[in-house]
Amino acid sequence: MCPESSSYMGVSILKPLMGLDPNLLSNLETFFTMDYDCYEILFCVAEEGDPAIKVVNSLLDKFPTVDAKLFVGNSNVVGVNPKINNMQPGYLVAKHPLILISDSAIRMKPDTLKDMVEHMTDKVGLVHQLPFVCDKDDTLVSVMEKIFFGTYHARIYLLANLLNVNCVTGMSLLVRKSLLDEVGGLQSFGAYLAEDFFIGKSLKDRGWKLQVSAHPALQNSTGYGMDYFRNRLRRWLKLRLKMVPFVTFLEPFTQSILIGFLASWACNYLFVWNPVAVFLVHIFVWFIFDWTMMTILQNGPLRISRFVFLVVWLLREVDSNVLFMTALVDPSIVWRDKTFRVSWGGMTEKVIEK
């Protein structure tokens, strides 16, 4: 139970784990050292023999005073979503009024949980975090990942929140447990692969607000290649195309390259302006705005130069259109070692290979 002196609601943290992710030990350890006096950590591992079990046990031994438990096995399969199946044993015994769903790659600052709870005001049912990444290394994939989450994704994410559009990302979200229980608990979202979107939709449909925390969600996982990063973005695109097709089809028109071409053509047609000059000015202004936004999210100077930022930024802008076209060609979704087929509206079924 929470101390009587605590002014904050208790939080049950669900940590679904699978495999030995890079930086897993240091990431998980940040949840044991948070500046918060009323929480429990419920680690959920699907299979015996998973190397993540050893990491969790080492932390349980290191921090015996922290209320933390490990659950192994998800025999009570409640749907096609492997993440929901993994978290279900922990959810069933969660004892606090707030649930924090947090992916294995998330690194917490000491005051992040307190900030999220402070944003859970009376009319708010869910608090989520703007996805960002920790400083990792200077490889191309790391720089491109940071630029993606610090520019395009941040721009769309914050605009959606400003317009009260559901744009919840499940890597780190805080939700009232009572609101989940009203619709049957976490298991009621097991039929969807994008459970985060449908949790947010369920709350909005019942009149609850979704709020973004002041702290971004710091992803801290290294060692993955460019294919992994691009497949991740492609998977998200395929999900959005099935869930919100009209909005997703407009996404290419939010990219600097396509808008630049259209603006250059329009200015040449209407005013006989030099299309090359218009395009270059457009790209330069867009670049300055994105550099500024990423610096604000970083809350300090970036570790890469403006030239490196420009080159990788341009590569990502071009590649975004390639990813969009490939997502249209092949709608099947591969997540971990499983293949899924998503129907219009988001309902998902697992593809059984013959």
Coordinates of C-alpha atoms in Angstrom, one line a residue:
M1 CA 0.0 0.0 0.0
C2 CA 1.0 3.6 -0.5
P3 CA 2.4 5.6 2.5
E4 CA -0.2 7.8 4.2
S5 CA 2.0 10.8 3.5
S6 CA 2.0 10.2 -0.3
S7 CA 0.1 12.8 -2.3
Y8 CA 0.3 10.7 -5.5
M9 CA -1.8 7.8 -6.7
G10 CA -0.2 4.4 -6.8
V11 CA 1.1 3.0 -10.1
S12 CA 1.4 -0.6 -11.3
I13 CA 4.1 -0.7 -14.0
L14 CA 3.7 -3.5 -16.6
K15 CA 7.0 -4.4 -18.3
P16 CA 6.6 -6.9 -21.1
L17 CA 9.9 -8.5 -21.9
M18 CA 11.1 -10.7 -24.7
G19 CA 14.8 -11.5 -25.3
L20 CA 17.9 -9.7 -24.3
D21 CA 17.6 -6.2 -25.8
P22 CA 20.6 -4.0 -25.9
N23 CA 20.9 -1.9 -22.7
L24 CA 18.1 -4.0 -21.1
L25 CA 19.8 -4.1 -17.7
S26 CA 20.5 -0.3 -17.5
N27 CA 17.1 0.5 -18.8
L28 CA 15.2 -1.6 -16.3
E29 CA 17.4 -0.4 -13.5
T30 CA 16.1 3.2 -14.0
F31 CA 12.6 1.9 -12.9
F32 CA 14.0 0.8 -9.5
T33 CA 15.5 4.3 -8.8
M34 CA 12.6 6.6 -9.6
D35 CA 11.7 9.5 -7.3
Y36 CA 8.2 8.1 -6.6
D37 CA 7.0 6.6 -3.3
C38 CA 4.1 4.4 -4.4
Y39 CA 4.6 2.0 -7.3
E40 CA 5.1 -1.7 -8.2
I41 CA 6.9 -3.2 -11.1
L42 CA 5.4 -6.3 -12.8
F43 CA 7.8 -7.9 -15.2
C44 CA 6.1 -10.2 -17.7
V45 CA 8.1 -12.8 -19.7
A46 CA 6.3 -15.1 -22.1
E47 CA 8.5 -18.2 -22.0
E48 CA 10.8 -20.1 -19.6
G49 CA 14.4 -19.9 -20.6
D50 CA 14.1 -16.3 -21.9
P51 CA 17.4 -14.5 -21.1
A52 CA 15.5 -11.5 -19.8
I53 CA 14.6 -13.6 -16.7
K54 CA 18.2 -13.6 -15.5
V55 CA 18.4 -9.8 -15.9
V56 CA 15.2 -9.3 -13.9
N57 CA 16.3 -11.6 -11.1
S58 CA 19.6 -9.8 -10.8
L59 CA 17.7 -6.5 -10.3
L60 CA 15.3 -8.1 -7.8
D61 CA 18.3 -9.2 -5.8
K62 CA 20.0 -5.7 -6.1
F63 CA 16.8 -3.8 -5.0
P64 CA 15.0 -6.0 -2.5
T65 CA 13.1 -3.1 -1.0
V66 CA 11.4 -2.2 -4.3
D67 CA 8.0 -3.8 -4.8
A68 CA 8.7 -5.8 -7.9
K69 CA 7.6 -9.3 -9.2
L70 CA 8.4 -11.5 -12.2
F71 CA 5.7 -13.5 -14.1
V72 CA 6.8 -16.2 -16.5
G73 CA 4.5 -17.7 -19.0
N74 CA 1.3 -16.5 -20.7
S75 CA -0.8 -19.6 -20.6
N76 CA -4.0 -17.5 -20.5
V77 CA -3.9 -16.3 -24.1
V78 CA -6.5 -13.6 -24.5
G79 CA -6.1 -12.6 -28.1
V80 CA -3.8 -12.4 -31.1
N81 CA -1.7 -9.6 -29.7
P82 CA 1.5 -11.1 -28.1
K83 CA 2.2 -8.0 -26.0
I84 CA -1.3 -8.2 -24.4
N85 CA -0.9 -11.9 -23.8
N86 CA 2.5 -11.2 -22.2
M87 CA 1.2 -8.5 -19.9
Q88 CA -2.1 -10.3 -18.8
P89 CA -0.7 -12.2 -15.8
G90 CA 0.7 -9.0 -14.4
Y91 CA -2.4 -7.0 -15.1
L92 CA -4.6 -9.5 -13.2
V93 CA -2.7 -8.9 -9.9
A94 CA -2.0 -5.1 -10.4
K95 CA -3.0 -3.4 -7.2
H96 CA -2.8 0.3 -7.9
P97 CA -5.3 2.6 -9.6
L98 CA -3.0 3.6 -12.4
I99 CA -1.3 1.3 -14.9
L100 CA 1.9 2.3 -16.7
I101 CA 2.6 0.2 -19.8
S102 CA 6.3 0.5 -20.6
D103 CA 8.3 -1.2 -23.3
S104 CA 11.7 -2.8 -22.5
A105 CA 13.7 -0.2 -24.4
I106 CA 12.4 2.8 -22.4
R107 CA 14.7 4.6 -20.0
M108 CA 13.2 6.6 -17.2
K109 CA 14.5 9.8 -15.6
P110 CA 14.0 9.9 -11.8
D111 CA 11.1 12.4 -12.0
T112 CA 9.4 11.2 -15.2
L113 CA 6.7 9.1 -13.5
K114 CA 5.9 11.9 -11.1
D115 CA 5.4 14.2 -14.1
M116 CA 3.1 11.7 -15.9
V117 CA 0.9 11.3 -12.8
E118 CA 0.7 15.1 -12.3
H119 CA -0.7 15.3 -15.8
M120 CA -3.5 12.8 -14.8
T121 CA -6.0 15.4 -13.9
D122 CA -9.7 14.8 -13.2
K123 CA -10.8 14.7 -16.8
V124 CA -7.7 12.9 -18.1
G125 CA -7.9 9.1 -18.6
L126 CA -4.6 8.5 -20.2
V127 CA -1.2 10.2 -20.2
H128 CA 1.3 9.3 -22.9
Q129 CA 4.8 10.4 -23.9
L130 CA 6.2 11.9 -27.0
P131 CA 8.5 9.2 -28.4
F132 CA 12.2 10.3 -28.6
V133 CA 15.5 8.5 -28.3
C134 CA 18.6 8.7 -26.1
D135 CA 21.9 9.7 -27.5
K136 CA 23.5 6.4 -28.6
D137 CA 26.2 6.4 -31.2
D138 CA 27.0 8.1 -34.5
T139 CA 26.0 5.3 -36.8
L140 CA 23.7 6.1 -39.7
V141 CA 20.8 4.2 -38.3
S142 CA 21.1 5.8 -34.8
V143 CA 21.2 9.3 -36.3
M144 CA 18.3 8.6 -38.7
E145 CA 16.2 7.2 -35.8
K146 CA 16.8 10.3 -33.7
I147 CA 16.0 12.6 -36.6
F148 CA 12.8 10.7 -37.4
F149 CA 11.5 10.9 -33.8
G150 CA 12.8 14.4 -33.2
T151 CA 11.3 16.0 -36.4
Y152 CA 8.6 14.4 -38.5
H153 CA 7.2 12.1 -35.8
A154 CA 7.3 14.8 -33.1
R155 CA 5.6 17.3 -35.4
I156 CA 2.7 15.0 -36.2
Y157 CA 2.4 13.7 -32.7
L158 CA 2.2 17.2 -31.1
L159 CA -0.2 18.5 -33.7
A160 CA -2.5 15.5 -33.2
N161 CA -2.5 16.2 -29.4
L162 CA -3.2 19.9 -30.0
L163 CA -6.2 19.0 -32.3
N164 CA -7.4 16.3 -29.8
V165 CA -6.8 13.5 -32.2
N166 CA -6.0 10.0 -30.9
C167 CA -2.2 9.5 -31.4
V168 CA -1.3 7.3 -28.5
T169 CA 2.0 5.3 -28.7
G170 CA 2.1 2.3 -26.4
M171 CA 5.8 2.3 -25.7
S172 CA 5.0 4.4 -22.5
L173 CA 1.4 5.2 -21.5
L174 CA -0.3 5.8 -18.1
V175 CA -4.0 4.8 -17.9
R176 CA -6.6 4.6 -15.2
K177 CA -7.1 0.9 -14.4
S178 CA -10.8 1.4 -13.6
L179 CA -11.4 2.6 -17.2
L180 CA -9.8 -0.5 -18.6
D181 CA -11.8 -2.7 -16.2
E182 CA -15.0 -1.0 -17.4
V183 CA -14.6 -2.5 -20.9
G184 CA -13.3 -5.9 -19.7
G185 CA -9.7 -5.2 -18.8
L186 CA -6.6 -5.3 -20.9
Q187 CA -7.7 -8.5 -22.6
S188 CA -10.5 -6.7 -24.4
F189 CA -7.8 -5.1 -26.6
G190 CA -6.1 -8.5 -27.5
A191 CA -7.8 -8.7 -30.9
Y192 CA -5.9 -5.7 -32.1
L193 CA -2.2 -5.4 -32.9
A194 CA -2.2 -1.7 -32.3
E195 CA -3.7 -1.9 -28.8
D196 CA -2.4 1.5 -27.9
F197 CA -4.6 3.2 -30.5
F198 CA -7.7 1.3 -29.4
I199 CA -7.1 2.0 -25.7
G200 CA -7.0 5.7 -26.6
K201 CA -10.1 5.4 -28.8
S202 CA -12.0 3.6 -26.0
L203 CA -11.3 6.4 -23.6
K204 CA -12.1 9.2 -26.1
D205 CA -15.4 7.5 -27.0
R206 CA -16.3 7.7 -23.3
G207 CA -15.5 11.4 -23.0
W208 CA -12.0 11.1 -21.4
K209 CA -9.1 13.3 -22.4
L210 CA -5.7 12.1 -23.6
Q211 CA -2.7 14.1 -22.4
V212 CA 0.9 14.2 -23.4
S213 CA 3.5 14.3 -20.6
A214 CA 6.1 17.0 -20.4
H215 CA 8.8 14.3 -20.5
P216 CA 9.5 12.4 -23.8
A217 CA 9.7 8.6 -23.8
L218 CA 13.4 7.9 -24.1
Q219 CA 14.1 4.8 -26.2
N220 CA 17.5 3.4 -25.4
S221 CA 18.3 0.4 -27.5
T222 CA 21.3 0.1 -29.7
G223 CA 22.8 -2.5 -32.1
Y224 CA 19.9 -2.8 -34.5
G225 CA 20.5 -2.3 -38.2
M226 CA 18.8 -0.1 -40.8
D227 CA 16.5 -2.9 -41.9
Y228 CA 15.1 -3.3 -38.4
F229 CA 14.4 0.5 -38.1
R230 CA 12.8 0.7 -41.6
N231 CA 10.7 -2.4 -40.9
R232 CA 9.5 -0.9 -37.7
L233 CA 8.3 2.3 -39.5
R234 CA 6.8 0.2 -42.3
R235 CA 4.9 -1.9 -39.8
W236 CA 3.4 1.2 -38.2
L237 CA 2.5 2.5 -41.6
K238 CA 0.6 -0.7 -42.5
L239 CA -1.3 -0.5 -39.2
R240 CA -2.3 3.1 -39.8
L241 CA -3.4 2.3 -43.4
K242 CA -5.9 -0.2 -42.0
M243 CA -7.1 1.8 -39.0
V244 CA -7.2 5.4 -40.3
P245 CA -6.8 5.0 -44.1
F246 CA -7.9 8.5 -45.1
V247 CA -5.6 10.3 -42.8
T248 CA -2.7 8.0 -43.6
F249 CA -3.0 8.5 -47.3
L250 CA -2.5 12.2 -46.7
E251 CA 0.8 11.6 -44.8
P252 CA 3.1 12.0 -47.9
F253 CA 1.7 15.5 -48.2
T254 CA 3.2 16.3 -44.8
Q255 CA 6.7 15.5 -46.0
S256 CA 9.0 18.3 -47.1
I257 CA 10.0 16.8 -50.5
L258 CA 6.6 16.3 -52.0
I259 CA 5.3 19.6 -50.6
G260 CA 8.4 21.3 -52.0
F261 CA 7.8 19.9 -55.5
L262 CA 4.1 20.9 -55.4
A263 CA 4.9 24.4 -54.1
S264 CA 7.6 24.9 -56.8
W265 CA 5.2 23.9 -59.5
A266 CA 2.5 26.1 -58.2
C267 CA 4.8 29.2 -57.8
N268 CA 6.1 28.7 -61.3
Y269 CA 2.6 28.3 -62.7
L270 CA 1.0 31.2 -60.9
F271 CA 3.9 33.7 -60.6
V272 CA 6.5 32.4 -63.0
W273 CA 9.0 32.0 -60.2
N274 CA 12.1 29.9 -60.7
P275 CA 11.0 26.4 -59.4
V276 CA 14.5 25.4 -58.4
A277 CA 15.0 28.5 -56.3
V278 CA 11.6 28.0 -54.7
F279 CA 12.3 24.4 -53.9
L280 CA 15.7 25.1 -52.4
V281 CA 14.3 27.9 -50.2
H282 CA 11.5 25.6 -49.1
I283 CA 13.9 22.9 -48.1
F284 CA 16.2 25.3 -46.3
V285 CA 13.4 26.8 -44.2
W286 CA 12.0 23.3 -43.4
F287 CA 15.4 22.2 -42.4
I288 CA 15.9 25.1 -40.0
F289 CA 12.5 24.5 -38.4
D290 CA 13.2 20.8 -37.9
W291 CA 16.7 21.5 -36.5
T292 CA 15.1 23.9 -34.0
M293 CA 12.4 21.4 -33.0
M294 CA 14.9 18.7 -32.4
T295 CA 17.1 21.0 -30.4
I296 CA 14.1 21.9 -28.2
L297 CA 13.3 18.2 -27.6
Q298 CA 17.0 17.5 -26.8
N299 CA 16.9 20.4 -24.4
G300 CA 20.4 21.2 -25.3
P301 CA 22.9 21.1 -28.2
L302 CA 22.8 18.2 -30.5
R303 CA 25.9 15.9 -30.7
I304 CA 25.8 15.9 -34.5
S305 CA 26.8 18.8 -36.8
R306 CA 24.3 20.7 -39.0
F307 CA 25.9 19.1 -42.1
V308 CA 25.4 15.6 -40.8
F309 CA 21.9 16.4 -39.8
L310 CA 21.1 17.9 -43.2
V311 CA 22.4 14.8 -45.1
V312 CA 20.7 12.2 -42.9
W313 CA 17.5 14.4 -42.8
L314 CA 17.3 14.5 -46.6
L315 CA 17.9 10.7 -46.8
R316 CA 15.0 10.1 -44.3
E317 CA 12.7 12.5 -46.1
V318 CA 13.3 10.6 -49.4
D319 CA 13.1 7.2 -47.8
S320 CA 9.7 8.0 -46.1
N321 CA 8.1 8.0 -49.6
V322 CA 9.8 4.7 -50.4
L323 CA 8.5 3.1 -47.2
F324 CA 5.0 4.4 -47.9
M325 CA 4.9 2.8 -51.4
T326 CA 6.3 -0.6 -50.1
A327 CA 3.7 -0.6 -47.3
L328 CA 0.9 -0.3 -49.9
V329 CA 2.4 -3.2 -52.0
D330 CA 2.6 -5.7 -49.1
P331 CA -0.1 -5.3 -46.3
S332 CA 1.0 -8.3 -44.2
I333 CA 2.8 -7.4 -40.9
V334 CA 5.7 -9.3 -39.5
W335 CA 6.3 -8.6 -35.8
R336 CA 9.2 -10.5 -34.1
D337 CA 8.9 -14.0 -35.6
K338 CA 5.1 -13.9 -36.3
T339 CA 3.1 -12.8 -39.3
F340 CA -0.3 -11.0 -39.0
R341 CA -3.0 -9.9 -41.3
V342 CA -4.9 -6.8 -40.3
S343 CA -8.5 -6.1 -41.5
W344 CA -10.0 -2.7 -42.1
G345 CA -10.8 -1.2 -38.8
G346 CA -7.8 -2.9 -37.0
M347 CA -9.0 -6.4 -36.3
T348 CA -6.0 -8.8 -36.5
E349 CA -5.5 -12.4 -37.2
K350 CA -2.4 -14.5 -37.0
V351 CA -1.2 -16.0 -40.3
I352 CA -0.6 -19.7 -39.9
E353 CA 2.2 -20.8 -42.3
K354 CA 1.7 -24.1 -44.0

